Amino acid sequence: MTRTLALVPIATAAFAASLFAAEPPAPSHLPTFTDITEQAGITFKHSFGDYELDNIVEGTGSGPCFFDYDGDGDLDIYLPNGRWTKGVSDNRGRPLIGKLQNALYRNNGDGTFTDVTAAAGVAGASYSYSASAADYDGDGDLDLYVSQYGPNQLFRNNGDGTFTDVTVAAGVVDERWSLSGVWLDYDDDGDLDLFVCNYLQYDEGAFRSFYAAAGYPGPLSYNGQPDTLFRNNGDGTFTDVTKEAGVYYEQGRGMSATAVDLNNDGRLDLYVANDAMENNLFVNKGGGKFVDEALQYGLAFGQNGQGVSSMGPAVGDIDRDGHLDILIPDMDYMSLLVYRDGVYEDQVTRSNVAVICGQYTGWGGVLFDYDNDGYLDAFISNGNAHHLYPENSVLMRNDGKGVFTDVAAGAGDFFRHKWSMRGTAYADIDDDGDLDLLVMELDGPVHLLRNDGGNTLNNWLKVDVRRADGKLPALGARVTVTAGGVERIDDVIAVRGYLANNDPRPNFGLGKLTKADRVTIRWPNGQSKELTDVPANQIVKVVPDAQ
């Protein structure tokens, strides 16, 4: 049996001053994005550790991480950076040695950020690509795992604004080229385990047989590498259980991964987007075992059976049928894998996504309801894979029937320029009810894009699902919001898209509805709670009932 929680709004936005028609608003009235990077005090500039882009290690880029490292309720920002690296970087880039590091920006709560990298001790030691945050030791604060070229790093949060490198002591020194780390409790023992997505074996430039116009050899010129699953032992250490858990895939070329309950059985599965080959769907069978069923589910290949250069999986219920779908940018037409009667169909053509994206090289994909009308829209960051040739970013609006329209031209000045983009993360940085974006350039600045108008055109509801102690997000929980006779679902998972760690609080657009009839939360341990008649335009913090 469940109980209704007494709700106290954490944040409230004003309702629209006037009522709109039932049809979606005209494009001229859609939200826009404002680049507030400079006024926010973020001065970080990404570097690939060299002066000329000449290999796949440098061209892969990095992605941003949102997480509340100091527990003050505001989302902070961690930005991985490249390094001059022996065997990767040209000798002409040696003046960059010792001058590049990752960055941690603390959210001041007033729209500005402060660089606290040195004080926190998280500058990083190697060429970095992504970071993911989770409380692996159960002490109530978020720790940080940084995926790198070479040994990765696990920074334990000391709870006082500083971190300690515990990689060796914890047993998570993966020395392969890692691109992302995903936290999940795969064995249902109450602590968070770590899945590390590894890419390929770079040969330090030995292979040079390629056409000069291509820039440098692509992924098929190198052998792949298996990913790694580390089981949390509950004592601050981890054990490599990759083979016994069933997730060993020797020749994978993992670009990014996510943990998501695709078959709605209450267990998190692992989806790995691989480069220039089939993808993996490791279905969680319980008992600590996975089976790769990507082919059976129709998720191994995209673009009607082709093996594509999959970047990172963006996840969301595009058609509101109660099953999560997957959007994967690549170097061609993208893949839009939508659930249909037990399998996934690639609807990249019928959705109009192929027409919009086919001219670009896609990297960072985001599925989010940017205008809160109740349907998931999409943002794609683009950039040439082998040269610093800039491309436009894409913003596509869902018409509610599974067809997307390119609305980038009217979405703000950022979209009128071209950039060499890589990873993108989303978050509600100002807690105003609409989702903002943080986009990383390759060898350039980041762009913090504030959503202006997404919280006034339509109503919204954000669900902040916490663990029993109330301190941190309950990673792996499922949230279902029922409003106007329609169910909207999402999982509390931060690692989605390309090299990105996002806001873990599901944000639901409600359109003109002023309340949700029901909000149902299912925690990873199976416990559930139902809230009824939940007013719109607030952040609802929910913890499980005491047992």
Coordinates of C-alpha atoms in Angstrom, one line a residue:
M1 CA 0.0 0.0 0.0
T2 CA 1.2 3.5 -0.7
R3 CA 0.6 6.8 0.9
T4 CA 0.2 10.3 -0.4
L5 CA 3.0 12.6 0.6
A6 CA 2.3 16.1 1.9
L7 CA 4.0 18.3 -0.7
V8 CA 5.9 21.5 -0.1
P9 CA 7.0 23.3 -3.3
I10 CA 10.7 23.8 -3.6
A11 CA 10.5 26.1 -6.6
T12 CA 7.6 27.7 -8.2
A13 CA 7.1 29.5 -11.6
A14 CA 4.3 31.8 -12.5
F15 CA 1.6 30.4 -14.7
A16 CA 1.2 31.9 -18.2
A17 CA -0.7 35.2 -18.0
S18 CA -3.2 34.1 -20.6
L19 CA -4.5 30.8 -21.9
F20 CA -3.2 29.5 -25.2
A21 CA -5.1 27.4 -27.7
A22 CA -5.0 23.6 -27.4
E23 CA -2.7 23.5 -30.5
P24 CA 1.1 23.9 -30.0
P25 CA 2.2 27.5 -30.0
A26 CA 3.5 29.0 -33.3
P27 CA 7.3 28.9 -33.8
S28 CA 7.6 32.7 -33.1
H29 CA 6.4 32.0 -29.6
L30 CA 8.7 29.1 -28.8
P31 CA 11.4 29.4 -26.2
T32 CA 14.9 30.6 -27.1
F33 CA 18.3 29.8 -25.6
T34 CA 20.7 32.5 -24.4
D35 CA 24.4 31.9 -24.1
I36 CA 25.2 33.1 -20.5
T37 CA 28.7 31.6 -20.3
E38 CA 30.5 34.8 -19.9
Q39 CA 28.1 36.4 -17.4
A40 CA 28.1 33.2 -15.4
G41 CA 31.9 33.5 -14.9
I42 CA 32.8 30.3 -16.8
T43 CA 36.1 30.9 -18.6
F44 CA 37.1 27.3 -19.3
K45 CA 38.5 26.5 -22.8
H46 CA 38.9 23.0 -24.0
S47 CA 42.1 21.8 -25.6
F48 CA 43.0 18.5 -27.2
G49 CA 46.6 18.9 -26.0
D50 CA 48.1 20.0 -29.2
Y51 CA 48.1 22.7 -31.8
E52 CA 46.9 20.6 -34.7
L53 CA 44.2 18.0 -34.8
D54 CA 45.8 14.9 -36.2
N55 CA 44.5 11.7 -34.6
I56 CA 41.4 10.0 -33.2
V57 CA 42.4 10.5 -29.6
E58 CA 42.4 14.3 -30.0
G59 CA 39.3 14.3 -32.2
T60 CA 37.0 12.4 -29.8
G61 CA 36.4 15.4 -27.6
S62 CA 35.0 15.7 -24.1
G63 CA 31.6 16.1 -22.4
P64 CA 30.4 18.1 -19.3
C65 CA 29.2 16.9 -15.9
F66 CA 26.5 18.4 -13.8
F67 CA 26.5 17.4 -10.1
D68 CA 26.0 18.9 -6.7
Y69 CA 29.4 18.3 -5.2
D70 CA 29.0 20.5 -2.1
G71 CA 25.4 19.4 -1.2
D72 CA 24.0 22.9 -1.2
G73 CA 21.2 22.1 -3.6
D74 CA 22.7 23.8 -6.6
L75 CA 24.1 21.9 -9.6
D76 CA 27.8 22.5 -10.1
I77 CA 29.9 21.9 -13.3
Y78 CA 32.9 19.7 -13.9
L79 CA 34.6 20.0 -17.3
P80 CA 37.1 17.4 -18.5
N81 CA 40.1 18.6 -20.6
G82 CA 42.8 17.2 -22.9
R83 CA 46.5 17.0 -22.1
W84 CA 49.7 16.9 -24.0
T85 CA 50.2 13.2 -24.0
K86 CA 53.3 11.2 -25.1
G87 CA 52.4 8.9 -28.0
V88 CA 49.4 11.1 -28.9
S89 CA 50.5 14.7 -29.1
D90 CA 52.9 16.2 -31.6
N91 CA 56.3 17.5 -30.3
R92 CA 55.3 21.0 -31.5
G93 CA 52.6 21.0 -28.7
R94 CA 55.1 20.5 -25.9
P95 CA 54.7 24.1 -24.7
L96 CA 51.3 23.0 -23.5
I97 CA 52.8 20.5 -21.0
G98 CA 51.6 21.3 -17.5
K99 CA 49.2 24.1 -18.7
L100 CA 46.0 22.1 -19.2
Q101 CA 43.7 20.7 -16.5
N102 CA 40.1 19.8 -15.9
A103 CA 37.9 22.4 -14.1
L104 CA 35.3 22.4 -11.3
Y105 CA 32.9 25.3 -11.1
R106 CA 30.8 25.8 -8.0
N107 CA 27.3 27.2 -8.5
N108 CA 27.0 30.3 -6.4
G109 CA 23.2 30.1 -6.5
D110 CA 22.9 33.6 -8.1
G111 CA 23.5 32.7 -11.7
T112 CA 27.3 32.8 -11.4
F113 CA 29.9 30.1 -11.0
T114 CA 33.4 30.1 -9.3
D115 CA 36.4 28.0 -10.3
V116 CA 37.3 25.9 -7.3
T117 CA 39.4 23.3 -9.1
A118 CA 42.6 23.9 -7.1
A119 CA 40.9 24.0 -3.7
A120 CA 38.9 20.8 -4.5
G121 CA 41.8 18.9 -5.9
V122 CA 40.2 17.5 -9.0
A123 CA 42.4 18.9 -11.8
G124 CA 43.0 15.4 -13.1
A125 CA 46.2 13.7 -14.2
S126 CA 45.6 12.4 -17.7
Y127 CA 43.8 13.2 -21.0
S128 CA 40.1 13.3 -19.8
Y129 CA 36.9 12.7 -21.7
S130 CA 34.0 12.5 -19.3
A131 CA 33.0 12.4 -15.6
S132 CA 30.1 10.8 -13.7
A133 CA 29.0 11.4 -10.1
A134 CA 27.6 9.0 -7.5
D135 CA 27.9 8.2 -3.8
Y136 CA 29.8 4.9 -4.1
D137 CA 30.8 4.7 -0.4
G138 CA 27.4 5.7 1.0
D139 CA 28.6 8.6 3.1
G140 CA 26.0 11.1 1.8
D141 CA 28.0 13.1 -0.8
L142 CA 28.8 12.7 -4.5
D143 CA 32.1 11.2 -5.6
L144 CA 33.5 11.6 -9.1
Y145 CA 34.8 9.1 -11.6
V146 CA 36.8 10.6 -14.5
S147 CA 37.2 8.5 -17.7
Q148 CA 40.6 9.1 -19.4
Y149 CA 43.1 8.0 -22.0
G150 CA 45.2 5.9 -19.7
P151 CA 44.4 5.2 -16.0
N152 CA 41.0 6.6 -15.0
Q153 CA 40.6 8.4 -11.7
L154 CA 38.1 8.0 -8.8
F155 CA 37.9 11.0 -6.6
R156 CA 36.3 10.4 -3.2
N157 CA 34.3 13.4 -1.8
N158 CA 35.6 14.3 1.6
G159 CA 32.5 16.3 2.5
D160 CA 34.4 19.5 3.1
G161 CA 34.7 20.8 -0.5
T162 CA 37.8 18.6 -1.3
F163 CA 38.4 15.3 -2.9
T164 CA 40.9 12.5 -2.5
D165 CA 42.2 10.3 -5.4
V166 CA 41.3 6.7 -4.2
T167 CA 41.6 5.0 -7.6
V168 CA 44.2 2.5 -6.6
A169 CA 42.8 1.8 -3.2
A170 CA 39.3 1.3 -4.6
G171 CA 40.6 -1.1 -7.4
V172 CA 39.1 0.8 -10.4
V173 CA 42.3 1.5 -12.3
D174 CA 41.2 0.8 -15.8
E175 CA 44.2 1.7 -17.9
R176 CA 42.5 1.3 -21.3
W177 CA 41.1 4.3 -23.2
S178 CA 37.8 4.9 -21.4
L179 CA 35.2 7.3 -22.5
S180 CA 32.4 7.1 -20.0
G181 CA 31.5 5.5 -16.6
V182 CA 27.9 4.6 -15.6
W183 CA 26.8 4.0 -12.0
L184 CA 24.1 1.5 -11.2
D185 CA 23.2 -1.1 -8.6
Y186 CA 23.1 -4.1 -11.0
D187 CA 23.1 -6.8 -8.3
D188 CA 20.5 -5.2 -6.0
D189 CA 22.7 -5.2 -3.0
G190 CA 22.1 -1.6 -2.1
D191 CA 25.4 -0.1 -3.3
L192 CA 26.4 1.4 -6.6
D193 CA 28.5 -0.5 -9.1
L194 CA 30.5 1.0 -12.0
F195 CA 30.3 0.1 -15.7
V196 CA 33.2 1.6 -17.7
C197 CA 32.8 2.1 -21.4
N198 CA 36.1 1.6 -23.2
Y199 CA 36.9 2.6 -26.8
L200 CA 39.8 1.3 -28.8
Q201 CA 43.6 0.5 -28.8
Y202 CA 45.3 3.5 -30.3
D203 CA 48.7 2.7 -31.9
E204 CA 50.4 6.0 -31.1
G205 CA 50.3 7.0 -34.7
A206 CA 52.0 3.9 -36.2
F207 CA 49.3 3.5 -38.9
R208 CA 49.4 6.3 -41.4
S209 CA 48.0 4.7 -44.6
F210 CA 45.1 7.0 -45.2
Y211 CA 43.9 9.7 -47.6
A212 CA 45.2 13.1 -46.4
A213 CA 41.8 14.7 -46.9
A214 CA 40.4 12.4 -44.3
G215 CA 42.6 14.0 -41.7
Y216 CA 43.5 10.9 -39.8
P217 CA 42.6 7.2 -39.6
G218 CA 39.1 6.3 -38.3
P219 CA 38.0 3.7 -35.7
L220 CA 38.2 0.7 -38.0
S221 CA 41.9 1.2 -38.3
Y222 CA 42.3 0.0 -34.7
N223 CA 41.3 -3.0 -32.5
G224 CA 38.4 -2.5 -30.1
Q225 CA 38.5 -3.0 -26.4
P226 CA 36.2 -4.7 -23.9
D227 CA 34.2 -2.7 -21.4
T228 CA 34.6 -3.3 -17.6
L229 CA 32.0 -3.9 -14.9
F230 CA 33.2 -3.2 -11.4
R231 CA 31.1 -4.7 -8.6
N232 CA 31.0 -2.6 -5.4
N233 CA 32.2 -4.8 -2.5
G234 CA 30.5 -2.4 0.1
D235 CA 33.8 -1.7 1.8
G236 CA 35.2 1.1 -0.5
T237 CA 36.7 -1.4 -3.0
F238 CA 35.5 -2.9 -6.3
T239 CA 36.0 -6.2 -8.1
D240 CA 36.1 -6.7 -11.8
V241 CA 33.2 -9.0 -12.7
T242 CA 33.0 -8.3 -16.4
K243 CA 33.1 -11.9 -17.6
E244 CA 31.1 -13.5 -14.9
A245 CA 28.3 -10.9 -15.3
G246 CA 28.1 -11.5 -19.0
V247 CA 29.1 -8.0 -20.3
Y248 CA 32.5 -9.0 -21.8
Y249 CA 32.7 -8.1 -25.4
E250 CA 36.3 -8.2 -26.6
Q251 CA 36.1 -6.1 -29.7
G252 CA 33.7 -3.4 -28.6
R253 CA 34.4 0.2 -29.5
G254 CA 32.3 1.9 -26.9
M255 CA 31.7 5.7 -27.3
S256 CA 29.2 6.1 -24.5
A257 CA 26.8 4.0 -22.4
T258 CA 23.8 4.4 -20.3
A259 CA 21.9 2.4 -17.7
V260 CA 18.1 2.2 -18.4
D261 CA 15.2 -0.1 -17.8
L262 CA 14.2 -0.7 -21.4
N263 CA 11.9 -3.7 -20.8
N264 CA 10.1 -2.3 -17.8
D265 CA 11.0 -5.2 -15.5
G266 CA 12.4 -3.0 -12.7
R267 CA 16.0 -3.8 -13.4
L268 CA 18.5 -1.5 -15.1
D269 CA 19.9 -2.7 -18.4
L270 CA 23.1 -1.5 -20.0
Y271 CA 23.1 0.0 -23.5
V272 CA 26.4 0.7 -25.2
A273 CA 26.8 2.8 -28.3
N274 CA 29.7 1.4 -30.3
D275 CA 31.6 3.2 -33.1
A276 CA 31.4 1.7 -36.6
M277 CA 29.9 -1.6 -35.5
E278 CA 26.8 -3.1 -33.8
N279 CA 25.7 -1.8 -30.4
N280 CA 25.2 -3.8 -27.2
L281 CA 22.1 -4.1 -25.1
F282 CA 23.1 -6.0 -22.0
V283 CA 19.7 -7.1 -20.5
N284 CA 19.8 -7.4 -16.7
K285 CA 18.4 -10.9 -16.0
G286 CA 18.7 -10.6 -12.2
G287 CA 21.1 -12.5 -10.0
G288 CA 24.0 -10.4 -11.2
K289 CA 23.8 -11.7 -14.8
F290 CA 23.4 -9.9 -18.2
V291 CA 22.7 -11.2 -21.7
D292 CA 23.4 -9.2 -24.8
E293 CA 20.0 -9.0 -26.6
A294 CA 20.6 -6.0 -28.8
L295 CA 19.8 -8.0 -32.0
Q296 CA 16.6 -9.5 -30.6
Y297 CA 15.3 -6.0 -29.6
G298 CA 16.3 -4.3 -32.8
L299 CA 18.9 -2.2 -31.1
A300 CA 22.1 -3.6 -32.5
F301 CA 22.0 -1.5 -35.7
G302 CA 20.6 1.8 -36.8
Q303 CA 19.6 3.3 -40.1
N304 CA 17.7 0.3 -41.3
G305 CA 20.3 -2.3 -40.5
Q306 CA 23.5 -0.4 -41.1
G307 CA 26.4 -0.4 -38.6
V308 CA 26.9 3.3 -37.9
S309 CA 29.3 5.5 -36.0
S310 CA 27.1 5.6 -32.9
M311 CA 28.1 8.4 -30.5
G312 CA 26.0 8.4 -27.3
P313 CA 22.5 7.2 -26.5
A314 CA 19.9 9.9 -25.5
V315 CA 16.9 8.2 -23.8
G316 CA 13.3 9.2 -23.4
D317 CA 9.7 8.2 -24.2
I318 CA 9.2 10.0 -27.5
D319 CA 5.7 8.7 -28.2
R320 CA 4.4 8.5 -24.6
D321 CA 3.6 4.8 -24.9
G322 CA 5.2 3.8 -21.5
H323 CA 8.5 2.6 -23.0
L324 CA 11.8 4.5 -23.3
D325 CA 13.2 5.1 -26.8
I326 CA 16.7 5.9 -27.9
L327 CA 18.1 8.7 -30.1
I328 CA 21.7 8.2 -31.2
P329 CA 23.7 10.8 -33.2
D330 CA 26.3 9.6 -35.6
M331 CA 28.2 10.8 -38.7
D332 CA 25.2 10.4 -41.0
Y333 CA 21.5 10.4 -40.6
M334 CA 21.2 9.5 -36.9
S335 CA 19.2 6.6 -35.4
L336 CA 15.8 7.1 -33.7
L337 CA 14.9 3.7 -32.2
V338 CA 11.3 3.7 -31.0
Y339 CA 9.6 0.8 -29.1
R340 CA 6.9 -1.1 -31.1
D341 CA 5.3 -4.3 -29.8
G342 CA 8.4 -5.8 -28.1
V343 CA 11.1 -4.6 -30.5
Y344 CA 12.6 -1.2 -31.6
E345 CA 12.0 0.3 -35.0
D346 CA 14.4 2.9 -36.5
Q347 CA 12.0 5.8 -37.3
V348 CA 14.8 8.2 -38.4
T349 CA 13.2 8.7 -41.8
R350 CA 9.5 8.9 -41.0
S351 CA 10.2 11.3 -38.1
N352 CA 12.0 13.7 -40.4
V353 CA 15.1 13.4 -38.3
A354 CA 17.2 12.1 -41.2
V355 CA 16.3 15.1 -43.4
I356 CA 17.3 17.5 -40.7
C357 CA 20.5 15.8 -39.4
G358 CA 21.8 14.1 -42.6
Q359 CA 24.0 17.1 -43.5
Y360 CA 25.8 17.2 -40.1
T361 CA 28.2 15.1 -38.0
G362 CA 26.3 14.5 -34.8
W363 CA 27.8 14.0 -31.3
G364 CA 25.9 15.1 -28.3
G365 CA 22.3 14.2 -28.3
V366 CA 19.6 15.4 -25.8
L367 CA 16.0 14.3 -25.6
F368 CA 14.2 16.9 -23.5
D369 CA 10.9 18.8 -23.5
Y370 CA 12.3 22.2 -24.0
D371 CA 9.0 24.0 -24.3
N372 CA 7.1 21.8 -21.7
D373 CA 4.3 21.0 -24.0
G374 CA 4.4 17.3 -23.0
Y375 CA 6.4 16.0 -25.9
L376 CA 10.2 15.3 -26.0
D377 CA 12.2 17.5 -28.4
A378 CA 15.8 17.0 -29.4
F379 CA 19.1 18.9 -29.4
I380 CA 22.1 17.7 -31.3
S381 CA 25.6 19.2 -31.1
N382 CA 27.6 18.8 -34.4
G383 CA 31.1 19.1 -35.7
N384 CA 33.4 17.6 -38.3
A385 CA 35.0 14.4 -37.0
H386 CA 38.5 14.8 -38.5
H387 CA 39.0 18.6 -38.8
L388 CA 38.1 21.7 -36.9
Y389 CA 35.4 22.4 -39.4
P390 CA 32.4 23.9 -37.6
E391 CA 28.8 22.9 -38.1
N392 CA 25.4 24.2 -36.9
S393 CA 23.7 22.7 -33.9
V394 CA 20.3 21.2 -34.3
L395 CA 17.1 21.9 -32.3
M396 CA 14.1 19.8 -33.3
R397 CA 10.6 20.2 -32.0
N398 CA 8.3 17.2 -31.6
D399 CA 4.8 17.9 -33.1
G400 CA 3.2 15.3 -30.9
K401 CA 2.8 12.8 -33.7
G402 CA 6.4 11.6 -33.9
V403 CA 7.5 14.1 -36.5
F404 CA 10.2 16.6 -35.8
T405 CA 10.6 20.2 -37.1
D406 CA 13.8 22.1 -37.3
V407 CA 13.3 25.2 -35.1
A408 CA 17.0 26.1 -34.6
A409 CA 16.8 29.3 -36.7
G410 CA 14.5 31.0 -34.2
A411 CA 16.0 29.6 -31.0
G412 CA 18.6 32.3 -30.4
D413 CA 21.9 33.7 -31.5
F414 CA 23.8 30.5 -30.6
F415 CA 22.1 28.6 -33.4
R416 CA 23.1 31.2 -36.0
H417 CA 26.8 30.3 -35.6
K418 CA 28.8 27.2 -36.4
W419 CA 30.9 25.4 -33.9
S420 CA 33.1 22.3 -33.6
M421 CA 31.0 20.6 -30.9
R422 CA 31.2 17.4 -29.0
G423 CA 29.4 16.5 -25.7
T424 CA 26.2 18.1 -24.4
A425 CA 24.6 17.9 -21.0
Y426 CA 21.2 19.2 -19.8
A427 CA 20.2 20.6 -16.4
D428 CA 17.8 23.0 -14.8
I429 CA 20.6 25.2 -13.5
D430 CA 18.3 27.9 -12.1
D431 CA 15.5 25.6 -10.9
D432 CA 12.9 27.5 -12.9
G433 CA 11.3 24.5 -14.5
D434 CA 12.8 24.4 -17.9
L435 CA 15.9 22.6 -19.0
D436 CA 19.1 24.4 -19.9
L437 CA 22.1 23.1 -22.0
L438 CA 25.9 23.0 -21.6
V439 CA 27.8 22.3 -24.8
M440 CA 31.5 21.6 -25.1
E441 CA 33.5 22.7 -28.1
L442 CA 36.5 20.8 -29.3
D443 CA 39.5 23.1 -28.8
G444 CA 37.2 25.9 -27.8
P445 CA 35.0 27.4 -25.0
V446 CA 32.0 25.8 -23.5
H447 CA 28.5 27.3 -24.0
L448 CA 26.0 27.5 -21.1
L449 CA 22.7 28.0 -22.8
R450 CA 19.8 29.2 -20.6
N451 CA 16.3 28.2 -21.6
D452 CA 14.2 31.4 -21.8
G453 CA 10.5 30.8 -22.1
G454 CA 10.2 27.1 -21.5
N455 CA 8.6 27.6 -18.1
T456 CA 6.1 30.3 -19.0
L457 CA 4.5 28.9 -22.2
N458 CA 3.5 25.7 -20.5
N459 CA 3.3 24.1 -17.1
W460 CA 5.8 21.6 -15.7
L461 CA 6.6 19.3 -12.8
K462 CA 10.1 18.2 -11.6
V463 CA 10.4 15.1 -9.4
D464 CA 13.5 15.0 -7.2
V465 CA 13.6 11.4 -6.1
R466 CA 15.9 10.8 -3.1
R467 CA 17.4 7.8 -1.3
A468 CA 16.0 6.9 2.2
D469 CA 18.4 9.4 3.9
G470 CA 17.0 12.2 1.7
K471 CA 20.5 13.4 0.8
L472 CA 21.2 12.2 -2.8
P473 CA 19.3 11.2 -6.0
A474 CA 18.0 7.6 -6.0
L475 CA 19.8 6.5 -9.1
G476 CA 17.8 3.8 -10.9
A477 CA 14.4 4.9 -9.7
R478 CA 11.5 5.0 -12.2
V479 CA 9.1 7.9 -12.2
T480 CA 5.7 7.8 -13.8
V481 CA 3.6 11.0 -14.0
T482 CA -0.1 10.6 -15.1
A483 CA -1.8 13.7 -16.2
G484 CA -4.7 14.3 -18.6
G485 CA -5.1 10.6 -19.1
V486 CA -1.5 10.2 -20.4
E487 CA 1.4 8.5 -18.6
R488 CA 4.9 10.0 -18.9
I489 CA 7.9 8.0 -17.7
D490 CA 11.5 8.5 -17.0
D491 CA 14.3 6.9 -15.0
V492 CA 16.6 8.7 -12.5
I493 CA 19.8 8.2 -14.4
A494 CA 22.3 11.0 -15.0
V495 CA 24.7 9.4 -17.6
R496 CA 23.0 9.8 -20.9
G497 CA 24.0 11.1 -24.3
Y498 CA 27.7 11.6 -25.4
L499 CA 30.2 11.8 -22.5
A500 CA 27.6 13.6 -20.4
N501 CA 26.4 13.6 -16.8
N502 CA 23.1 15.3 -16.6
D503 CA 20.6 16.7 -14.1
P504 CA 19.2 13.5 -12.5
R505 CA 15.8 15.0 -11.6
P506 CA 13.2 14.0 -14.3
N507 CA 11.4 17.1 -15.6
F508 CA 7.9 16.6 -17.1
G509 CA 6.1 19.1 -19.4
L510 CA 2.4 19.2 -18.7
G511 CA 1.3 21.6 -21.4
K512 CA -1.8 23.5 -20.2
L513 CA -2.6 21.0 -17.4
T514 CA -2.4 22.5 -14.0
K515 CA -1.8 19.3 -12.1
A516 CA -0.7 15.7 -12.3
D517 CA -3.3 13.2 -11.3
R518 CA -0.7 10.8 -10.0
V519 CA 3.0 10.7 -9.5
T520 CA 4.3 7.1 -8.9
I521 CA 7.9 6.4 -7.9
R522 CA 9.5 3.0 -7.9
W523 CA 12.8 2.8 -6.1
P524 CA 15.5 0.3 -7.1
N525 CA 14.7 -1.9 -4.1
G526 CA 11.1 -2.3 -5.4
Q527 CA 9.6 0.1 -2.8
S528 CA 7.0 2.4 -4.3
K529 CA 5.0 5.5 -3.4
E530 CA 2.1 7.3 -5.1
L531 CA 1.3 11.0 -4.8
T532 CA -2.1 12.3 -6.0
D533 CA -3.4 15.6 -7.3
V534 CA 0.1 17.2 -7.5
P535 CA 0.0 20.9 -8.5
A536 CA 2.1 21.9 -11.5
N537 CA 5.0 24.3 -11.6
Q538 CA 7.0 23.0 -8.6
I539 CA 9.9 20.7 -7.7
V540 CA 8.7 17.8 -5.6
K541 CA 11.2 16.2 -3.4
V542 CA 10.2 12.6 -2.6
V543 CA 11.8 10.1 -0.2
P544 CA 10.6 6.5 0.5
D545 CA 8.5 5.7 3.5
A546 CA 10.3 4.3 6.5
Q547 CA 10.3 0.5 6.6

